Amino acid sequence: MLLRGAAPELDPILPPRAPLPEVPESSSSEVATPLPRQMTIEQVRSEFLAYKDKKVGGHRHRGGVEQTTQTNMKTRLRQVLASLDLVGLSTADSITKLDGPTLERLIDLFYRRVSTNEISEWTAFHYCGALIQMLKWAHRQSTIQYRLSDDAEDVLHLPQPKRTGSIKAHNPEIIKKIINRLREKGDERTVLAILLALCTGAYQKGIA
């Protein structure tokens, strides 16, 4: 029984709270991962050179290259890709056809031109090296459908040719004359620098 003017008693047990309506996540916050593109060898070459063009003039520790280096890269790629017919391919074919075994066959056939004196070993090294640089770059791009297998590691390593005929042995008589002339002028500092250079493998041409 309620007295006049008295507040009604409240039920101490609260009713269960209704669940909040689910708010759908905004689709604008989701970032879709682009699917890898199927590209031709020529398309990959074009994008790779465009990427390298942006590196011209940059710091070498950040992948920067000089303009002459980039010009040589374009020439070497053009020449080596012109030899794709050796393995039955063309630049219009998919980049995925340049797998490890095919790449190894192409490099082997290219180096055979060294033994027939068509090209020098350094030319083969630089041309095949340019192609390998392009393929390694494509391998790292998640937007390009191209992956080099682990067993292609040996193929990707080209031993650098040895430089021959351009370095002459030291001539002791010439070195002695240089040192004597410097001592006549009282330039002991340069004499010590030359002796130090000889101990560290400097060339005679550099000392002269």
CSV table of C-alpha atoms in Angstrom, one decimal:
chain,number,residue,atom,x,y,z
A,1,MET,CA,0.0,0.0,0.0
A,2,LEU,CA,1.4,3.4,-1.1
A,3,LEU,CA,1.0,6.4,1.1
A,4,ARG,CA,-0.1,9.6,-0.6
A,5,GLY,CA,2.9,11.6,-1.7
A,6,ALA,CA,5.3,8.6,-1.2
A,7,ALA,CA,7.5,7.5,-4.1
A,8,PRO,CA,6.9,4.0,-5.4
A,9,GLU,CA,9.5,1.4,-4.5
A,10,LEU,CA,11.9,0.5,-7.3
A,11,ASP,CA,12.7,-3.1,-8.2
A,12,PRO,CA,16.3,-3.6,-7.2
A,13,ILE,CA,16.8,-6.2,-10.0
A,14,LEU,CA,17.5,-4.3,-13.3
A,15,PRO,CA,16.2,-5.8,-16.5
A,16,PRO,CA,18.8,-7.2,-18.9
A,17,ARG,CA,20.3,-4.6,-21.2
A,18,ALA,CA,19.3,-5.0,-24.8
A,19,PRO,CA,22.4,-5.8,-27.0
A,20,LEU,CA,23.7,-2.9,-29.0
A,21,PRO,CA,23.0,-3.2,-32.7
A,22,GLU,CA,26.0,-4.3,-34.7
A,23,VAL,CA,27.5,-1.5,-36.8
A,24,PRO,CA,28.9,-2.8,-40.1
A,25,GLU,CA,32.5,-1.9,-40.7
A,26,SER,CA,33.1,0.8,-43.2
A,27,SER,CA,34.4,-0.6,-46.5
A,28,SER,CA,36.4,2.5,-47.0
A,29,SER,CA,38.8,1.5,-44.2
A,30,GLU,CA,39.6,-1.7,-45.8
A,31,VAL,CA,42.7,-1.6,-48.2
A,32,ALA,CA,42.4,-4.1,-50.9
A,33,THR,CA,45.7,-5.9,-51.8
A,34,PRO,CA,46.3,-5.5,-55.5
A,35,LEU,CA,46.5,-8.8,-57.3
A,36,PRO,CA,49.8,-9.6,-59.1
A,37,ARG,CA,49.7,-8.6,-62.8
A,38,GLN,CA,50.5,-10.9,-65.6
A,39,MET,CA,53.0,-9.0,-67.7
A,40,THR,CA,55.1,-9.5,-70.8
A,41,ILE,CA,58.9,-9.4,-70.7
A,42,GLU,CA,58.7,-6.0,-72.6
A,43,GLN,CA,56.3,-4.6,-70.0
A,44,VAL,CA,58.6,-5.6,-67.2
A,45,ARG,CA,61.6,-4.1,-69.0
A,46,SER,CA,59.8,-0.8,-69.4
A,47,GLU,CA,58.7,-0.6,-65.7
A,48,PHE,CA,62.2,-1.6,-64.5
A,49,LEU,CA,63.9,1.1,-66.5
A,50,ALA,CA,61.3,3.7,-65.4
A,51,TYR,CA,62.2,2.7,-61.8
A,52,LYS,CA,65.9,3.0,-62.5
A,53,ASP,CA,65.4,6.4,-64.2
A,54,LYS,CA,64.1,7.7,-60.9
A,55,LYS,CA,67.3,6.6,-59.2
A,56,VAL,CA,69.5,8.7,-61.5
A,57,GLY,CA,71.4,11.3,-59.5
A,58,GLY,CA,70.4,9.8,-56.1
A,59,HIS,CA,72.7,8.7,-53.3
A,60,ARG,CA,74.4,5.5,-54.1
A,61,HIS,CA,73.6,4.1,-50.6
A,62,ARG,CA,69.9,4.5,-51.6
A,63,GLY,CA,70.3,2.8,-55.0
A,64,GLY,CA,71.3,6.0,-56.8
A,65,VAL,CA,73.0,5.6,-60.2
A,66,GLU,CA,74.8,7.9,-62.6
A,67,GLN,CA,73.2,8.8,-66.0
A,68,THR,CA,76.0,6.9,-67.9
A,69,THR,CA,75.3,3.8,-65.8
A,70,GLN,CA,71.6,4.0,-66.7
A,71,THR,CA,72.3,4.5,-70.4
A,72,ASN,CA,74.5,1.4,-70.3
A,73,MET,CA,71.8,-0.5,-68.5
A,74,LYS,CA,69.3,0.3,-71.3
A,75,THR,CA,71.8,-0.7,-74.0
A,76,ARG,CA,72.7,-4.0,-72.3
A,77,LEU,CA,69.1,-5.0,-71.7
A,78,ARG,CA,68.2,-4.2,-75.3
A,79,GLN,CA,71.0,-6.4,-76.6
A,80,VAL,CA,70.4,-9.4,-74.3
A,81,LEU,CA,66.7,-9.4,-74.8
A,82,ALA,CA,67.3,-9.4,-78.6
A,83,SER,CA,68.8,-12.8,-78.0
A,84,LEU,CA,65.7,-14.3,-76.5
A,85,ASP,CA,65.2,-16.2,-79.7
A,86,LEU,CA,68.0,-18.5,-78.6
A,87,VAL,CA,65.6,-20.1,-76.2
A,88,GLY,CA,62.5,-19.7,-78.4
A,89,LEU,CA,61.1,-16.6,-76.6
A,90,SER,CA,60.4,-13.0,-77.5
A,91,THR,CA,59.8,-9.8,-75.5
A,92,ALA,CA,56.0,-10.4,-76.2
A,93,ASP,CA,56.0,-13.6,-74.1
A,94,SER,CA,55.0,-13.7,-70.4
A,95,ILE,CA,57.8,-12.8,-67.9
A,96,THR,CA,56.9,-16.1,-66.2
A,97,LYS,CA,58.5,-18.0,-69.0
A,98,LEU,CA,61.9,-16.7,-67.9
A,99,ASP,CA,62.1,-19.3,-65.1
A,100,GLY,CA,65.3,-20.6,-63.6
A,101,PRO,CA,66.1,-23.4,-66.2
A,102,THR,CA,65.2,-21.1,-69.2
A,103,LEU,CA,67.4,-18.3,-67.7
A,104,GLU,CA,70.3,-20.7,-67.2
A,105,ARG,CA,70.0,-22.0,-70.8
A,106,LEU,CA,69.9,-18.4,-72.1
A,107,ILE,CA,73.0,-17.4,-70.2
A,108,ASP,CA,74.9,-20.5,-71.2
A,109,LEU,CA,74.1,-19.9,-74.9
A,110,PHE,CA,75.1,-16.2,-74.5
A,111,TYR,CA,78.4,-17.2,-73.0
A,112,ARG,CA,79.1,-19.5,-75.9
A,113,ARG,CA,79.5,-16.4,-78.0
A,114,VAL,CA,82.6,-15.7,-75.9
A,115,SER,CA,84.3,-18.9,-76.9
A,116,THR,CA,83.7,-18.1,-80.6
A,117,ASN,CA,85.1,-14.6,-80.1
A,118,GLU,CA,81.8,-12.9,-81.1
A,119,ILE,CA,81.8,-11.0,-77.8
A,120,SER,CA,84.2,-10.5,-74.9
A,121,GLU,CA,83.7,-12.2,-71.5
A,122,TRP,CA,83.1,-8.7,-70.0
A,123,THR,CA,80.4,-8.0,-72.5
A,124,ALA,CA,78.6,-11.3,-71.6
A,125,PHE,CA,79.0,-10.5,-67.9
A,126,HIS,CA,77.5,-7.0,-68.2
A,127,TYR,CA,74.6,-8.0,-70.6
A,128,CYS,CA,73.5,-11.1,-68.6
A,129,GLY,CA,74.0,-9.1,-65.4
A,130,ALA,CA,71.6,-6.5,-66.6
A,131,LEU,CA,68.9,-9.1,-67.3
A,132,ILE,CA,69.5,-10.7,-63.9
A,133,GLN,CA,69.0,-7.3,-62.2
A,134,MET,CA,65.7,-6.8,-64.0
A,135,LEU,CA,64.5,-10.3,-63.0
A,136,LYS,CA,65.5,-9.8,-59.4
A,137,TRP,CA,63.6,-6.5,-59.3
A,138,ALA,CA,60.5,-8.2,-60.8
A,139,HIS,CA,60.8,-11.0,-58.2
A,140,ARG,CA,60.6,-8.4,-55.4
A,141,GLN,CA,57.5,-6.7,-56.7
A,142,SER,CA,54.3,-8.0,-55.2
A,143,THR,CA,52.3,-6.4,-58.1
A,144,ILE,CA,54.1,-8.5,-60.7
A,145,GLN,CA,53.3,-12.2,-61.2
A,146,TYR,CA,56.9,-13.4,-61.3
A,147,ARG,CA,58.9,-15.4,-58.7
A,148,LEU,CA,62.3,-17.0,-59.0
A,149,SER,CA,62.6,-20.4,-57.4
A,150,ASP,CA,65.2,-21.0,-54.7
A,151,ASP,CA,67.2,-23.4,-57.0
A,152,ALA,CA,67.8,-20.4,-59.4
A,153,GLU,CA,70.3,-18.9,-56.9
A,154,ASP,CA,73.3,-20.4,-58.7
A,155,VAL,CA,72.1,-19.1,-62.0
A,156,LEU,CA,71.9,-15.6,-60.7
A,157,HIS,CA,75.5,-15.5,-59.6
A,158,LEU,CA,77.9,-14.6,-62.4
A,159,PRO,CA,81.6,-14.8,-61.6
A,160,GLN,CA,83.3,-11.5,-62.5
A,161,PRO,CA,85.9,-11.9,-65.2
A,162,LYS,CA,89.6,-11.3,-64.4
A,163,ARG,CA,91.2,-8.2,-65.7
A,164,THR,CA,94.3,-9.1,-67.7
A,165,GLY,CA,96.9,-7.2,-69.6
A,166,SER,CA,96.2,-3.8,-68.1
A,167,ILE,CA,98.3,-4.1,-64.9
A,168,LYS,CA,102.1,-4.1,-65.1
A,169,ALA,CA,104.5,-5.3,-62.5
A,170,HIS,CA,106.5,-2.7,-60.5
A,171,ASN,CA,109.7,-1.7,-62.1
A,172,PRO,CA,112.2,-1.2,-59.2
A,173,GLU,CA,114.4,1.1,-61.2
A,174,ILE,CA,111.6,3.5,-62.0
A,175,ILE,CA,110.4,3.5,-58.4
A,176,LYS,CA,114.0,4.2,-57.2
A,177,LYS,CA,114.3,7.1,-59.6
A,178,ILE,CA,111.0,8.6,-58.4
A,179,ILE,CA,112.1,8.3,-54.8
A,180,ASN,CA,115.6,9.8,-55.4
A,181,ARG,CA,114.1,12.8,-57.2
A,182,LEU,CA,111.8,13.5,-54.3
A,183,ARG,CA,114.6,13.2,-51.8
A,184,GLU,CA,116.6,15.6,-53.8
A,185,LYS,CA,113.7,18.1,-53.3
A,186,GLY,CA,113.5,17.2,-49.6
A,187,ASP,CA,110.0,15.8,-50.0
A,188,GLU,CA,110.3,13.0,-47.5
A,189,ARG,CA,106.6,13.1,-46.9
A,190,THR,CA,105.8,11.9,-50.4
A,191,VAL,CA,108.5,9.3,-50.2
A,192,LEU,CA,106.9,7.8,-47.1
A,193,ALA,CA,103.5,7.9,-48.9
A,194,ILE,CA,105.0,6.0,-51.9
A,195,LEU,CA,106.6,3.4,-49.6
A,196,LEU,CA,103.3,2.9,-47.8
A,197,ALA,CA,101.5,2.6,-51.2
A,198,LEU,CA,103.9,-0.1,-52.3
A,199,CYS,CA,103.2,-2.0,-49.0
A,200,THR,CA,99.4,-1.8,-49.6
A,201,GLY,CA,99.4,-3.0,-53.2
A,202,ALA,CA,99.2,0.2,-55.2
A,203,TYR,CA,99.9,0.1,-58.9
A,204,GLN,CA,103.0,1.7,-60.4
A,205,LYS,CA,100.9,3.8,-62.7
A,206,GLY,CA,99.1,5.2,-59.7
A,207,ILE,CA,102.3,6.0,-57.9
A,208,ALA,CA,103.8,7.7,-61.0
